[in-house]
Tab-separated table of C-alpha atoms in Angstrom:
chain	number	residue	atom	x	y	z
A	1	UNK	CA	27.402	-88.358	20.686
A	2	UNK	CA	26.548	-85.251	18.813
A	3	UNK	CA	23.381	-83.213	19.579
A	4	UNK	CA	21.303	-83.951	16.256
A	5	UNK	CA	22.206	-87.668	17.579
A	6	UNK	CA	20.866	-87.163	21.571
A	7	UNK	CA	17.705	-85.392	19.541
A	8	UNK	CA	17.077	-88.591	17.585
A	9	UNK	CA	17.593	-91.481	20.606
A	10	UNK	CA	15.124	-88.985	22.212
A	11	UNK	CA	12.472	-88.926	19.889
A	12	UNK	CA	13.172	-92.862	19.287
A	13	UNK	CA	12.489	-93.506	22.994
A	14	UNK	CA	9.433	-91.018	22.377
A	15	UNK	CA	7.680	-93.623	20.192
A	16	UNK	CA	8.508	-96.318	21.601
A	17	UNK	CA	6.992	-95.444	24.934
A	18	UNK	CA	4.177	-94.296	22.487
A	19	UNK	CA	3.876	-97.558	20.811
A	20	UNK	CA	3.756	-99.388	24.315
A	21	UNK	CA	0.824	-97.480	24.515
A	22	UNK	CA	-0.609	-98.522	20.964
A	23	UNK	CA	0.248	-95.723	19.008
A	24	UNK	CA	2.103	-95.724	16.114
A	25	UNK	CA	4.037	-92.784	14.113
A	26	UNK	CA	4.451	-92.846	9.984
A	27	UNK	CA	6.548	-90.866	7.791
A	28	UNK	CA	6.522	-90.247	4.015
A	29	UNK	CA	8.811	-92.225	2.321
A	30	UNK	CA	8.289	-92.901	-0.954
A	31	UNK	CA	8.636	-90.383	-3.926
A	32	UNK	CA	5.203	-89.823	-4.388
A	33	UNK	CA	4.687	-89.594	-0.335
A	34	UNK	CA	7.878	-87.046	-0.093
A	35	UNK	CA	6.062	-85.134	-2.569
A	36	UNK	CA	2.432	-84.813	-0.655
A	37	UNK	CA	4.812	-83.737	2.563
A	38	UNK	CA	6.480	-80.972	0.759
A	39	UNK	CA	3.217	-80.120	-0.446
A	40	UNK	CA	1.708	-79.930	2.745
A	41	UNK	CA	4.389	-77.749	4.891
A	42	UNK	CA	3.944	-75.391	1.453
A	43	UNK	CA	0.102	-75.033	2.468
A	44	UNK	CA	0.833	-74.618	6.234
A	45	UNK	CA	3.386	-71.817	5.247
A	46	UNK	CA	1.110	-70.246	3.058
A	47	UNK	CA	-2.191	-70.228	5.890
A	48	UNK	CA	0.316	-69.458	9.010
A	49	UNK	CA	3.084	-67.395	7.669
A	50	UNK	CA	2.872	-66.153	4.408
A	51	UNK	CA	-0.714	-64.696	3.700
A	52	UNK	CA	-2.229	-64.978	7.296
A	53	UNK	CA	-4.329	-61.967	6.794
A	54	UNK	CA	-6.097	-63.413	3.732
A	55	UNK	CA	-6.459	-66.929	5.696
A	56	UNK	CA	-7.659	-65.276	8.862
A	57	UNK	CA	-10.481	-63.200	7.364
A	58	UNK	CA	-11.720	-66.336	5.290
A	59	UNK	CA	-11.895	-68.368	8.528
A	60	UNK	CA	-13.605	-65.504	10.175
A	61	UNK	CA	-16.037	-65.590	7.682
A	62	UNK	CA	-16.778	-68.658	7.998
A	63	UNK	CA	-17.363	-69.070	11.581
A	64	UNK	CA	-19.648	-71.044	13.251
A	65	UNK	CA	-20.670	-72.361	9.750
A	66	UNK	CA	-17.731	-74.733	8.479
A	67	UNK	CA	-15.416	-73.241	11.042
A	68	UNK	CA	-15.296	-73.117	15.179
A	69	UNK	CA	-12.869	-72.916	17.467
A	70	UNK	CA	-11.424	-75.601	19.918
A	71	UNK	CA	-10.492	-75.444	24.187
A	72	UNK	CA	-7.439	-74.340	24.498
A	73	UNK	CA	-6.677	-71.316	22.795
A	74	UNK	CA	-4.960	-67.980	24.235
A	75	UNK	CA	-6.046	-64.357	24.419
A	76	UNK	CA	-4.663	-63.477	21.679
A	77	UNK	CA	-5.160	-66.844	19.357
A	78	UNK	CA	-7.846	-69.410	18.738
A	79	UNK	CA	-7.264	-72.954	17.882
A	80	UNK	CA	-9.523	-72.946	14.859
A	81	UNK	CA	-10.743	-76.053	13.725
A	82	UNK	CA	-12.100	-76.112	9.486
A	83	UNK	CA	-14.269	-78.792	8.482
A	84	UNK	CA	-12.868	-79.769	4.862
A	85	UNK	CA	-16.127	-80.639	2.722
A	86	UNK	CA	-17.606	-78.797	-0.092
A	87	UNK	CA	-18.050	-74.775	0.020
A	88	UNK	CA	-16.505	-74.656	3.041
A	89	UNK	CA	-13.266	-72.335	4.842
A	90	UNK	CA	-11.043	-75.247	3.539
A	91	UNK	CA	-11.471	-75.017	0.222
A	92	UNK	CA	-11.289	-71.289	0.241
A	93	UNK	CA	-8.247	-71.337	1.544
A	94	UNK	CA	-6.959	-74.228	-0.736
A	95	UNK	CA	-8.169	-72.467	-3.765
A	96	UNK	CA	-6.279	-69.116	-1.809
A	97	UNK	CA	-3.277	-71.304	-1.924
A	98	UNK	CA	-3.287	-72.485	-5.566
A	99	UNK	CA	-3.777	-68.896	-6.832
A	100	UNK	CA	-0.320	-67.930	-5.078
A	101	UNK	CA	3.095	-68.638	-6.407
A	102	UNK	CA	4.395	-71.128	-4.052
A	103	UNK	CA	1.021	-73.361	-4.533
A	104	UNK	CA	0.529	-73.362	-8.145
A	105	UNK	CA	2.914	-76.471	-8.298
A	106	UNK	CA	0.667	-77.998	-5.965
A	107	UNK	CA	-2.299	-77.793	-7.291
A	108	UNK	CA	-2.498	-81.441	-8.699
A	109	UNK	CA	-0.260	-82.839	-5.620
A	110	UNK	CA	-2.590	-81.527	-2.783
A	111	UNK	CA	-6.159	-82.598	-3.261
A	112	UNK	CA	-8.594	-83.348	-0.784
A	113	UNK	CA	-9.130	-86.542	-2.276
A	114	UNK	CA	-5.180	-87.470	-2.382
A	115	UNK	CA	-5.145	-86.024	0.983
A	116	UNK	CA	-7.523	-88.652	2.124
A	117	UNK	CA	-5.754	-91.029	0.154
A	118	UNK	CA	-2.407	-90.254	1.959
A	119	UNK	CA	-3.780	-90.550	5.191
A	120	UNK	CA	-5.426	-94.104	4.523
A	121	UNK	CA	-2.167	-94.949	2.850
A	122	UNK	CA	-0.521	-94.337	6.365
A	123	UNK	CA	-2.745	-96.241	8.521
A	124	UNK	CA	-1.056	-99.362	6.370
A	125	UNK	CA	2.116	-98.973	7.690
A	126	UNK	CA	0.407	-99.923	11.655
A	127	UNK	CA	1.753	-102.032	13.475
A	128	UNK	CA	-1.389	-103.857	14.084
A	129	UNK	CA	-2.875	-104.883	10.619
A	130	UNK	CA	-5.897	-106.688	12.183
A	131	UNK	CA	-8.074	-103.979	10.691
A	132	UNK	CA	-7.774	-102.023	8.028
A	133	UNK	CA	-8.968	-98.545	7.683
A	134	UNK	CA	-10.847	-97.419	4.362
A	135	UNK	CA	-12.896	-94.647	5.267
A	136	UNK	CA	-12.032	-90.911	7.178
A	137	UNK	CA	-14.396	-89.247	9.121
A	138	UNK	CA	-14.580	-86.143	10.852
A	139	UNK	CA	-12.336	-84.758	8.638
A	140	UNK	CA	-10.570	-81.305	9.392
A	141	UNK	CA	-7.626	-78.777	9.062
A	142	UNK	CA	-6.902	-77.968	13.496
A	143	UNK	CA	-4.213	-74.905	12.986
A	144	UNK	CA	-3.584	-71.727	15.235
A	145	UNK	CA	-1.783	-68.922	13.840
A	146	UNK	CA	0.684	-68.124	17.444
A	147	UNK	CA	1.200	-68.880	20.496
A	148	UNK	CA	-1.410	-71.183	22.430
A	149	UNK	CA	-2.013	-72.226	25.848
A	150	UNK	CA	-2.773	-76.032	25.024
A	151	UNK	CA	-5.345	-77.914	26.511
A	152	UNK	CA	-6.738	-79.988	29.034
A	153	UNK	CA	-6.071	-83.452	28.547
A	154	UNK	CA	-9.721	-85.198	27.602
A	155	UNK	CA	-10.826	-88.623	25.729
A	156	UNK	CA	-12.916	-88.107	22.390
A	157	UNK	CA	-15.607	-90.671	22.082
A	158	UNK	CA	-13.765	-92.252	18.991
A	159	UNK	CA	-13.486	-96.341	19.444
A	160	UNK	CA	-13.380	-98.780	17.618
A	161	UNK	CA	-12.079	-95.757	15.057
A	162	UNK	CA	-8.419	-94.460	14.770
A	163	UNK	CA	-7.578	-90.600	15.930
A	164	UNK	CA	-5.396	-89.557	13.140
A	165	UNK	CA	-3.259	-86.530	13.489
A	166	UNK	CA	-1.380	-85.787	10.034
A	167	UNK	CA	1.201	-83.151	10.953
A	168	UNK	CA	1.572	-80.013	8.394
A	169	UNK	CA	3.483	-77.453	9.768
A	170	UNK	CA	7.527	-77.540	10.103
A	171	UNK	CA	8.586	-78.311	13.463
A	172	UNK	CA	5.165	-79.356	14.967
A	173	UNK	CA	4.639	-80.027	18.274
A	174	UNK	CA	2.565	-83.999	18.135
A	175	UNK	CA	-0.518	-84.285	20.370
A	176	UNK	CA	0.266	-84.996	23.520
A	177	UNK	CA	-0.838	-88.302	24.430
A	178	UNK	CA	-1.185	-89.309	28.596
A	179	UNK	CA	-0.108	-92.356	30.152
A	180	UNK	CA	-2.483	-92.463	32.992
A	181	UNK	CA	-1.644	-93.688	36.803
A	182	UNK	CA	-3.009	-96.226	38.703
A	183	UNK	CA	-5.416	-99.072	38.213
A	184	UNK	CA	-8.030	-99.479	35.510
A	185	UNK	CA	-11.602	-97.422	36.072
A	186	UNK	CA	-14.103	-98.702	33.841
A	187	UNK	CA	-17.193	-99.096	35.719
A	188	UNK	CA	-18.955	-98.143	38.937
A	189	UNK	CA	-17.490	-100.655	41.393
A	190	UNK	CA	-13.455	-99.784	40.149
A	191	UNK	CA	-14.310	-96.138	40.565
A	192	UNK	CA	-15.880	-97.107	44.061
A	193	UNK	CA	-12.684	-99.335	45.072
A	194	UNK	CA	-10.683	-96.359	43.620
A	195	UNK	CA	-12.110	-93.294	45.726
A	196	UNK	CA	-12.157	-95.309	48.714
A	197	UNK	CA	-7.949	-96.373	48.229
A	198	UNK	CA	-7.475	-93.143	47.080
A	199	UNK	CA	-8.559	-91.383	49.742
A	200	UNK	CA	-8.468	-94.082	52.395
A	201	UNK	CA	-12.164	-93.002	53.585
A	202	UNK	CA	-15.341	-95.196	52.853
A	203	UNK	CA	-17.574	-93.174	50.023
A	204	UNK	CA	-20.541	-92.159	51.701
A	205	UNK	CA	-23.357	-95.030	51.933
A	206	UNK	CA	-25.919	-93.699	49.402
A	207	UNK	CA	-23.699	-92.923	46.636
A	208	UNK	CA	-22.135	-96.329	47.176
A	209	UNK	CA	-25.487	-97.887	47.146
A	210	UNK	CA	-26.789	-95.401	44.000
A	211	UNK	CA	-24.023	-96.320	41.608
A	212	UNK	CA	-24.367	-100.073	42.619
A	213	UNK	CA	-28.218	-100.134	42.019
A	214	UNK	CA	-27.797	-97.565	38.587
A	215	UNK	CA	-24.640	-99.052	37.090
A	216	UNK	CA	-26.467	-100.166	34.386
A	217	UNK	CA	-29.482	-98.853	34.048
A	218	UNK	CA	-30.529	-96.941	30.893
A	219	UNK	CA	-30.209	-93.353	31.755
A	220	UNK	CA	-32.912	-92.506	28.366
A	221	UNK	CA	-35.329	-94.351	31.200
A	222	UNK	CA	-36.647	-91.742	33.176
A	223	UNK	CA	-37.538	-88.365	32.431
A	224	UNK	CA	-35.357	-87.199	34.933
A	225	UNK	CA	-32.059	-88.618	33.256
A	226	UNK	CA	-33.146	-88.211	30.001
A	227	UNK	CA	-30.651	-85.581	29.551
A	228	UNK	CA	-27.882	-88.139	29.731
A	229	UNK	CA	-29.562	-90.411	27.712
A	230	UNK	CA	-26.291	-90.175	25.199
A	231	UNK	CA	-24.247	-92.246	28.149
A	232	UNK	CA	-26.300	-94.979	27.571
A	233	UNK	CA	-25.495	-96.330	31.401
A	234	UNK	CA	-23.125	-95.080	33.827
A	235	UNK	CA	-21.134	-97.844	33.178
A	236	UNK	CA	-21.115	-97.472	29.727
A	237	UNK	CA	-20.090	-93.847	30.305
A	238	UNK	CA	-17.355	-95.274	32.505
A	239	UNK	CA	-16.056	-97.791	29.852
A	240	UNK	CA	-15.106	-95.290	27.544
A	241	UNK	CA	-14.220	-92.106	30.171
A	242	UNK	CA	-13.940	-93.788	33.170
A	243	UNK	CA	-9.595	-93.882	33.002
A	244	UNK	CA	-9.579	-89.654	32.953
A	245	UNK	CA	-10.304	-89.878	37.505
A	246	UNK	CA	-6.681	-91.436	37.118
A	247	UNK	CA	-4.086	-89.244	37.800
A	248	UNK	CA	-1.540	-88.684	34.737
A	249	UNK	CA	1.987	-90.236	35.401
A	250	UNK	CA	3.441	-89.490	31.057
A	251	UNK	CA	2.991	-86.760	28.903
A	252	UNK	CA	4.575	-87.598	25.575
A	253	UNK	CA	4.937	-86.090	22.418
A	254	UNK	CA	7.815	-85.083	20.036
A	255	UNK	CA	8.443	-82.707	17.428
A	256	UNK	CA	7.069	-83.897	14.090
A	257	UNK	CA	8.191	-83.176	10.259
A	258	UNK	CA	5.648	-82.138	7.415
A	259	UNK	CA	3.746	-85.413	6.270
A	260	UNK	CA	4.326	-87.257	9.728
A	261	UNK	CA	0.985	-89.031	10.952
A	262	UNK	CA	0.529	-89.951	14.359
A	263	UNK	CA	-2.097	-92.537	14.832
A	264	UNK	CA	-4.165	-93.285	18.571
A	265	UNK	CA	-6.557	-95.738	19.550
A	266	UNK	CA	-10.103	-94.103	20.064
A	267	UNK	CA	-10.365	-93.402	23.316
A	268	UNK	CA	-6.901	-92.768	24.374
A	269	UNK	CA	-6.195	-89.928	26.719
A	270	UNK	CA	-4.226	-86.675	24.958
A	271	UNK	CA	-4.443	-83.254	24.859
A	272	UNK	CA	-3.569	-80.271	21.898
A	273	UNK	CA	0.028	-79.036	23.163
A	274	UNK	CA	0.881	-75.561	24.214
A	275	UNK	CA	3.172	-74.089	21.355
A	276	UNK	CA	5.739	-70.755	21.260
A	277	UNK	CA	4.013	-70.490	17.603
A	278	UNK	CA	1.726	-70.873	14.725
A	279	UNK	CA	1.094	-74.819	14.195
A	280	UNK	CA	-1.515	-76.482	11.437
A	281	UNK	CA	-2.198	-80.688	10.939
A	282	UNK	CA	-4.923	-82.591	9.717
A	283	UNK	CA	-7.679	-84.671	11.504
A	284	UNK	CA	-9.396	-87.569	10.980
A	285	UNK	CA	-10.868	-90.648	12.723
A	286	UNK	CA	-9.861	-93.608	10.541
A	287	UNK	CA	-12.607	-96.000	10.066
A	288	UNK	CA	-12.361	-100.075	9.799
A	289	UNK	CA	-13.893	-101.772	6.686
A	290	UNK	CA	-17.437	-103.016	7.378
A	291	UNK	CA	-17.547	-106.480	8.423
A	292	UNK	CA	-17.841	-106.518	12.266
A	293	UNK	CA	-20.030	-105.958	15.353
A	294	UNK	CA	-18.190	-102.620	15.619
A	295	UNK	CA	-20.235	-101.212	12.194
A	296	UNK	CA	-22.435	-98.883	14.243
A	297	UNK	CA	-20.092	-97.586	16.703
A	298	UNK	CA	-17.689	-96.493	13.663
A	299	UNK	CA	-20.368	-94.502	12.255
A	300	UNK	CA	-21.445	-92.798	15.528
A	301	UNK	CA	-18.179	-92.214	17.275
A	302	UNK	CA	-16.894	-89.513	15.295
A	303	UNK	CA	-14.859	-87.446	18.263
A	304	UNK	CA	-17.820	-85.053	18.916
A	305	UNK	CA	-18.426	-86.470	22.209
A	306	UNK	CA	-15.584	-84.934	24.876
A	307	UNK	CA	-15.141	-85.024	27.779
A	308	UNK	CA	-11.993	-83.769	30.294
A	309	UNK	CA	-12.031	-84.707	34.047
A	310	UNK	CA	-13.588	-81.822	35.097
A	311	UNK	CA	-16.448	-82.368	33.061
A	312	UNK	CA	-17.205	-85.990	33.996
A	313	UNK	CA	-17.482	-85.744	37.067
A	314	UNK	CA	-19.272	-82.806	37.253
A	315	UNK	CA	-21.961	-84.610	35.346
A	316	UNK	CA	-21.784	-88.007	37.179
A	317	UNK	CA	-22.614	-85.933	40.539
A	318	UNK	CA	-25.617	-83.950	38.379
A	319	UNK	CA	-26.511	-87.734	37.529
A	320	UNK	CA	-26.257	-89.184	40.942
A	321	UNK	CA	-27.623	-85.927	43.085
A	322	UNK	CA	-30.893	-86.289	40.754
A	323	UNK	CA	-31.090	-89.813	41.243
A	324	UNK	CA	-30.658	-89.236	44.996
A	325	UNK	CA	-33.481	-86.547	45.094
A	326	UNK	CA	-35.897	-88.603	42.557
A	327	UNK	CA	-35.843	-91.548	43.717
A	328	UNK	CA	-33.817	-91.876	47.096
A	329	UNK	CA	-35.496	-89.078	48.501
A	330	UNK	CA	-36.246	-90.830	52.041
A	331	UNK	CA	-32.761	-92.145	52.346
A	332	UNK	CA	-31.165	-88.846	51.662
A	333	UNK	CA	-33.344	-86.825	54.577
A	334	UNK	CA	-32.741	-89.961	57.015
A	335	UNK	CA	-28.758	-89.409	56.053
A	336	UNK	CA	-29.279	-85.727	56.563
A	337	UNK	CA	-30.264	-85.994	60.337
């Protein structure tokens, strides 16, 4: 077996481990889809490689308006991430790109609206047609112009939507998506059963008994919790964060062509690889056709909630140490002697 042909039965396995865990990879194929790819490495040259100094002063200008930069980054390199709407960093540097020689032939092949178009096109060829995705949201150019550390792995708030990753750049490393270890967390009494096997020590008696009697109580309640009023309950929190206290037993990803678009389940577990180089894709959360009981939460979970391990439980104890002191505050002196 030749090399090139060991490099392809890898990245085959690659996807279908990924597809096990309900994502799905699609490639241009068509004419007209061949033609968007081409068009899109062109762009990624141009931004990364070819004018960089042009593309990195527009982004600077635009920062913190249209423009920001993601976790994950290096010392000497952000991960930028460029809203694409109107007036914004990303169509300066799309009207950069048509004014140069190598984009001039894209001009009417790259669009933001065929862009869209292309990505919607892709979410088709799922697996899974139960839905079907009409709408983008969130929509952004992620790029960094060298090397980058990657980050930690995390869960965007994103279900019932799609996490769409549309690969620009040649040779681009693919999000890294984590199969997690261990048995499912998603509410107060798994996480309970979970520290306790874990460790093989009984969770101390008032947390047990504070994240029995607050599983589901609204947090928005009390002026105390208002703060975390956005979790909605612990458990809710849990339901959608609750797998990142697992441990990580997979890191996948693969190495993906121009026009390749890798598409996750909401609230999957992945992180932004670590790359030897510049890298640029596009983002999106796909959204399902109205129709459903999911209609609000595909509006509202756009990816702007995030959290990584670290985070959650660093806010769970904030949440449970201010439940202990407001309302347990007997209990916790009597545990204290």
């Amino acid at each position: 077996m030749t090399l090139q042909q060991l490099q392809q039965q890898r990245l085959d396995n690659v996807r279908d481990d990924l597809q096990a865990l309900g994502v799905d990879v699609a490639e241009p194929e068509s004419r007209k889809e061949l033609a968007m790819a081409d068009a899109l490495q062109q762009f990624a040259d141009f931004v990364l490689l070819t004018d960089v100094d042009t593309c990195a002063a527009i982004l600077d200008r635009h920062m913190d308006k249209t423009v920001g930069a993601l976790q994950g980054g290096s010392d000497l390199h952000d991960i930028y991430r460029v809203s694409i709407e109107p007036n914004s960093a990303a169509t300066e540097l799309l009207n950069a790109f048509y004014d140069s020689r190598q984009g001039r032939r894209c001009r009417d092949i790259l669009t933001i609206s065929k862009l869209r178009h292309y990505m919607l096109a892709l979410c088709d060829k799922r697996r899974s047609t139960e839905k079907r995705y009409t709408k983008l949201g969130n929509f952004m150019f992620i790029l960094c112009m060298g090397p980058v550390n990657g980050q930690v792995h995390h869960i965007d708030l994103m279900a019932p939507n799609l996490q769409l990753c549309l690969y620009m750049s040649e040779h681009a490393a693919s999000t890294v998506v984590c199969e997690m270890d261990g048995p499912q967390i998603s509410n107060s009494q798994q996480l309970l059963a979970y520290w306790e096997g874990r460790h093989g020590a009984a969770v101390p008696k008032l947390v047990h008994r504070i994240l029995l009697d607050h599983s589901d109580t609204p947090l928005s309640k009390a002026w105390y919790t208002r703060h975390y009023g956005f979790w909605g309950s612990i458990d809710a929190h849990l339901q959608n964060f609750g797998q990142l206290y697992r441990p990580v037993k997979r890191r996948l990803s693969f190495e993906a062509d121009p026009g390749t678009m890798q598409m996750g389940p909401g609230n999957s577990v992945h992180a932004g690889p670590p790359t030897t180089g510049p890298r640029m894709f596009a983002f999106a959360i796909g959204i399902p056709e109205h129709g459903d009981d999911d209609d609000r939460d595909s509006e509202e979970n756009n990816g702007e909630v995030q959290y990584n391990p670290v985070l959650l439980h660093v806010d769970l104890c904030c949440i449970l140490f201010t439940l202990m002191e407001m309302e347990y505050g007997d209990c916790s002196e009597q545990a204290a002697s």
